[in-house]
Short mmCIF file of C-alpha atoms in Angstrom, two decimals:
data_model
loop_
_atom_site.label_atom_id
_atom_site.label_comp_id
_atom_site.label_asym_id
_atom_site.label_seq_id
_atom_site.Cartn_x
_atom_site.Cartn_y
_atom_site.Cartn_z
CA MET A 1 -24.99 43.54 72.38
CA LYS A 2 -24.67 45.15 69.30
CA LEU A 3 -25.88 43.71 65.96
CA PRO A 4 -26.04 44.59 62.52
CA ARG A 5 -29.59 44.96 61.13
CA GLY A 6 -30.67 41.73 59.20
CA ARG A 7 -32.76 41.04 56.35
CA LEU A 8 -36.41 40.37 58.21
CA ASP A 9 -36.92 36.77 57.52
CA LYS A 10 -40.32 36.24 59.50
CA SER A 11 -42.43 38.05 62.09
CA ARG A 12 -45.25 36.46 63.96
CA VAL A 13 -46.67 35.67 67.36
CA VAL A 14 -46.38 32.53 69.00
CA THR A 15 -47.49 30.97 71.97
CA ASP A 16 -44.30 28.73 72.47
CA PRO A 17 -40.84 29.82 71.87
CA ARG A 18 -40.37 26.20 70.88
CA ASP A 19 -41.77 26.49 67.58
CA THR A 20 -39.64 29.52 66.88
CA LEU A 21 -36.34 27.60 67.78
CA ALA A 22 -37.50 24.43 65.80
CA ASP A 23 -38.29 26.59 62.83
CA VAL A 24 -34.66 28.23 63.02
CA LEU A 25 -32.97 24.73 63.47
CA ASP A 26 -35.26 23.05 60.21
CA ARG A 27 -34.01 26.11 58.26
CA GLU A 28 -30.64 26.21 59.33
CA LEU A 29 -30.87 30.07 59.88
CA THR A 30 -27.92 32.15 60.42
CA GLY A 31 -28.82 35.19 62.14
CA TYR A 32 -30.91 36.19 65.40
CA ALA A 33 -34.57 36.01 66.66
CA VAL A 34 -36.09 38.97 68.86
CA PHE A 35 -38.48 37.95 71.65
CA GLU A 36 -41.01 40.37 72.94
CA SER A 37 -43.21 39.04 75.43
CA GLN A 38 -46.86 40.00 75.88
CA GLU A 39 -45.80 41.58 79.55
CA THR A 40 -43.38 43.94 77.16
CA LEU A 41 -46.32 44.12 74.30
CA LEU A 42 -49.32 44.68 76.97
CA LEU A 43 -47.99 46.17 80.15
CA ASP A 44 -45.45 48.40 79.43
CA GLY A 45 -42.79 45.96 80.18
CA GLU A 46 -38.95 46.46 79.36
CA GLY A 47 -36.69 44.84 77.15
CA ARG A 48 -36.60 42.15 74.81
CA GLY A 49 -34.96 38.82 74.41
CA VAL A 50 -32.26 38.34 71.63
CA ILE A 51 -30.77 35.12 70.50
CA THR A 52 -28.01 34.47 67.97
CA PHE A 53 -27.97 31.82 65.58
CA THR A 54 -25.21 30.08 63.48
CA ASP A 55 -26.73 27.39 60.92
CA GLY A 56 -29.73 27.35 63.28
CA VAL A 57 -28.13 26.70 66.81
CA PRO A 58 -27.97 29.16 69.40
CA VAL A 59 -24.98 30.95 70.40
CA LEU A 60 -25.75 34.14 72.24
CA ALA A 61 -28.59 35.37 74.53
CA TYR A 62 -29.28 38.74 75.74
CA HIS A 63 -32.04 40.30 77.28
CA THR A 64 -32.04 44.43 76.80
CA GLY A 65 -34.37 45.10 79.74
CA THR A 66 -32.18 43.33 82.37
CA ASP A 67 -28.77 44.12 80.37
CA ARG A 68 -27.97 40.56 81.06
CA GLY A 69 -26.38 37.71 78.79
CA GLY A 70 -26.05 33.98 78.75
CA PRO A 71 -28.14 31.78 80.61
CA PRO A 72 -29.29 34.95 82.73
CA ALA A 73 -30.96 36.44 79.76
CA LEU A 74 -32.58 33.28 79.31
CA ALA A 75 -34.22 33.18 82.91
CA ASP A 76 -35.50 36.63 81.87
CA LEU A 77 -37.15 35.71 78.66
CA ALA A 78 -38.76 32.45 80.60
CA ILE A 79 -41.96 33.94 81.25
CA PRO A 80 -45.37 32.85 79.65
CA GLY A 81 -46.12 33.79 75.90
CA PRO A 82 -47.34 34.98 73.84
CA TYR A 83 -44.41 36.48 72.42
CA HIS A 84 -43.83 38.60 69.12
CA VAL A 85 -41.09 37.00 67.38
CA SER A 86 -39.09 38.37 64.52
CA LEU A 87 -36.39 36.59 62.78
CA TYR A 88 -33.74 38.27 60.88
CA ALA A 89 -31.25 36.62 58.56
CA LEU A 90 -27.18 37.92 58.44
CA ASP A 91 -24.50 36.42 56.60
CA PRO A 92 -22.40 34.52 59.00
CA ALA A 93 -19.29 37.34 58.97
CA ASP A 94 -21.61 40.06 60.39
CA LEU A 95 -22.07 37.87 63.31
CA GLU A 96 -18.32 37.14 64.03
CA SER A 97 -17.57 40.05 66.13
CA ALA A 98 -20.98 39.88 68.33
CA HIS A 99 -20.10 35.98 68.93
CA ASP A 100 -16.80 36.86 70.35
CA ALA A 101 -18.60 37.69 73.41
CA ALA A 102 -17.90 34.45 75.83
CA ASP A 103 -20.23 36.30 78.65
CA LEU A 104 -23.08 36.20 76.47
CA ARG A 105 -22.83 32.74 75.16
CA VAL A 106 -25.44 29.84 75.94
CA PRO A 107 -24.82 26.07 74.99
CA PRO A 108 -26.56 24.81 72.07
CA GLY A 109 -29.42 23.31 73.52
CA MET A 110 -30.46 25.39 76.35
CA PRO A 111 -32.71 27.86 74.81
CA ALA A 112 -34.87 24.42 73.89
CA GLU A 113 -35.27 23.36 77.28
CA ARG A 114 -35.25 26.34 79.06
CA LEU A 115 -37.69 28.39 77.02
CA GLY A 116 -39.35 25.69 74.94
CA GLY A 117 -39.15 22.94 77.61
CA ASP A 118 -38.58 20.41 74.90
CA PRO A 119 -35.66 17.95 75.55
CA ALA A 120 -36.12 16.43 72.22
CA LEU A 121 -35.27 19.90 70.45
CA ALA A 122 -32.60 20.56 72.78
CA ASP A 123 -31.04 17.03 71.74
CA SER A 124 -31.48 17.46 68.23
CA THR A 125 -29.80 20.82 68.69
CA ARG A 126 -26.71 19.58 70.20
CA ARG A 127 -26.36 16.79 67.39
CA ALA A 128 -26.52 20.09 64.77
CA ALA A 129 -23.77 21.77 67.00
CA PRO A 130 -20.21 21.79 65.72
CA ASP A 131 -18.47 19.87 68.66
CA GLU A 132 -16.16 22.55 70.06
CA ARG A 133 -19.69 24.01 71.19
CA LEU A 134 -20.65 20.99 73.04
CA SER A 135 -19.54 20.37 76.84
CA PRO A 136 -17.70 17.24 77.59
CA THR A 137 -20.87 15.93 79.99
CA GLY A 138 -23.26 16.37 76.92
CA SER A 139 -24.85 18.59 79.45
CA ASP A 140 -26.20 22.36 79.31
CA ASP A 141 -26.81 22.89 82.77
CA VAL A 142 -23.91 24.57 83.11
CA ALA A 143 -22.21 27.10 80.33
CA THR A 144 -18.61 27.45 80.32
CA THR A 145 -16.52 30.56 78.84
CA GLU A 146 -13.58 30.47 76.81
CA ASP A 147 -11.27 30.25 79.89
CA GLY A 148 -12.85 27.68 81.22
CA ALA A 149 -14.56 29.37 84.06
CA THR A 150 -18.22 28.01 84.62
CA GLU A 151 -21.40 30.23 84.77
CA ARG A 152 -24.66 29.30 86.47
CA SER A 153 -27.73 27.87 84.86
CA ALA A 154 -30.26 30.07 83.98
CA VAL A 155 -33.02 28.49 86.56
CA GLU A 156 -30.09 29.30 89.32
CA ALA A 157 -29.80 32.87 87.76
CA PHE A 158 -33.63 33.05 88.01
CA LEU A 159 -33.90 31.97 91.55
CA ASP A 160 -31.37 34.63 92.65
CA ASP A 161 -33.21 37.42 90.88
CA THR A 162 -35.57 38.25 93.93
CA GLU A 163 -36.90 41.25 91.92
CA LYS A 164 -38.14 39.70 89.08
CA ILE A 165 -39.61 37.03 91.78
CA GLU A 166 -40.96 39.51 93.39
CA ALA A 167 -42.66 40.90 90.46
CA ILE A 168 -44.27 37.58 89.38
CA LYS A 169 -45.53 37.25 92.97
CA ASP A 170 -47.28 41.07 92.92
CA GLN A 171 -48.75 39.78 89.44
CA ALA A 172 -50.22 36.85 90.42
CA ARG A 173 -51.45 38.40 93.65
CA SER A 174 -53.28 41.23 91.41
CA GLU A 175 -54.71 38.40 88.97
CA ALA A 176 -56.02 36.58 92.22
CA ARG A 177 -57.55 39.86 93.46
CA GLU A 178 -59.46 40.41 89.98
CA ARG A 179 -60.55 36.59 89.96
CA ALA A 180 -61.98 36.89 93.46
CA GLN A 181 -64.10 40.06 92.67
CA GLN A 182 -65.37 38.87 89.51
CA TRP A 183 -66.27 35.53 91.02
CA GLU A 184 -67.75 37.98 93.86
CA PHE A 185 -65.50 36.30 97.09
#
């Protein structure tokens, strides 16, 4: 995904992406957020998550490390924080060409549910979204492309990503070994 460089609006470390999503919605930001997880910052992990917004409502998601967009990109970003988050403001016209990429689209409430675990924020986001962005059922479980095809949810995409699951298991085993050594087991 190619985005023009926006005007840096805010840059900080957050423990919960929900805080950023709520802030963007409250301020009705048009632009994008770049999320860098602690894994990327501390462990030389690859990639950043990018979410674009129009008037505070998420439109696109993309993960630079996996080169996946839409709900699968949210699954790639859904790892424990903290995150370094940078918010960039853009004119709506600067996002028009990027927002034409149907394969990168996410339903309005999905980032709040998948990253923030906050159904109330997801509902607020859906209420702020234009009617044409909402599914007929009001659910964000399945995204639809412009041609009406359905996409898998972020959870389904995550569960099908065996490489990512194995990496999480390996990291958990390593941490368990370290703790066992510290506790002299």
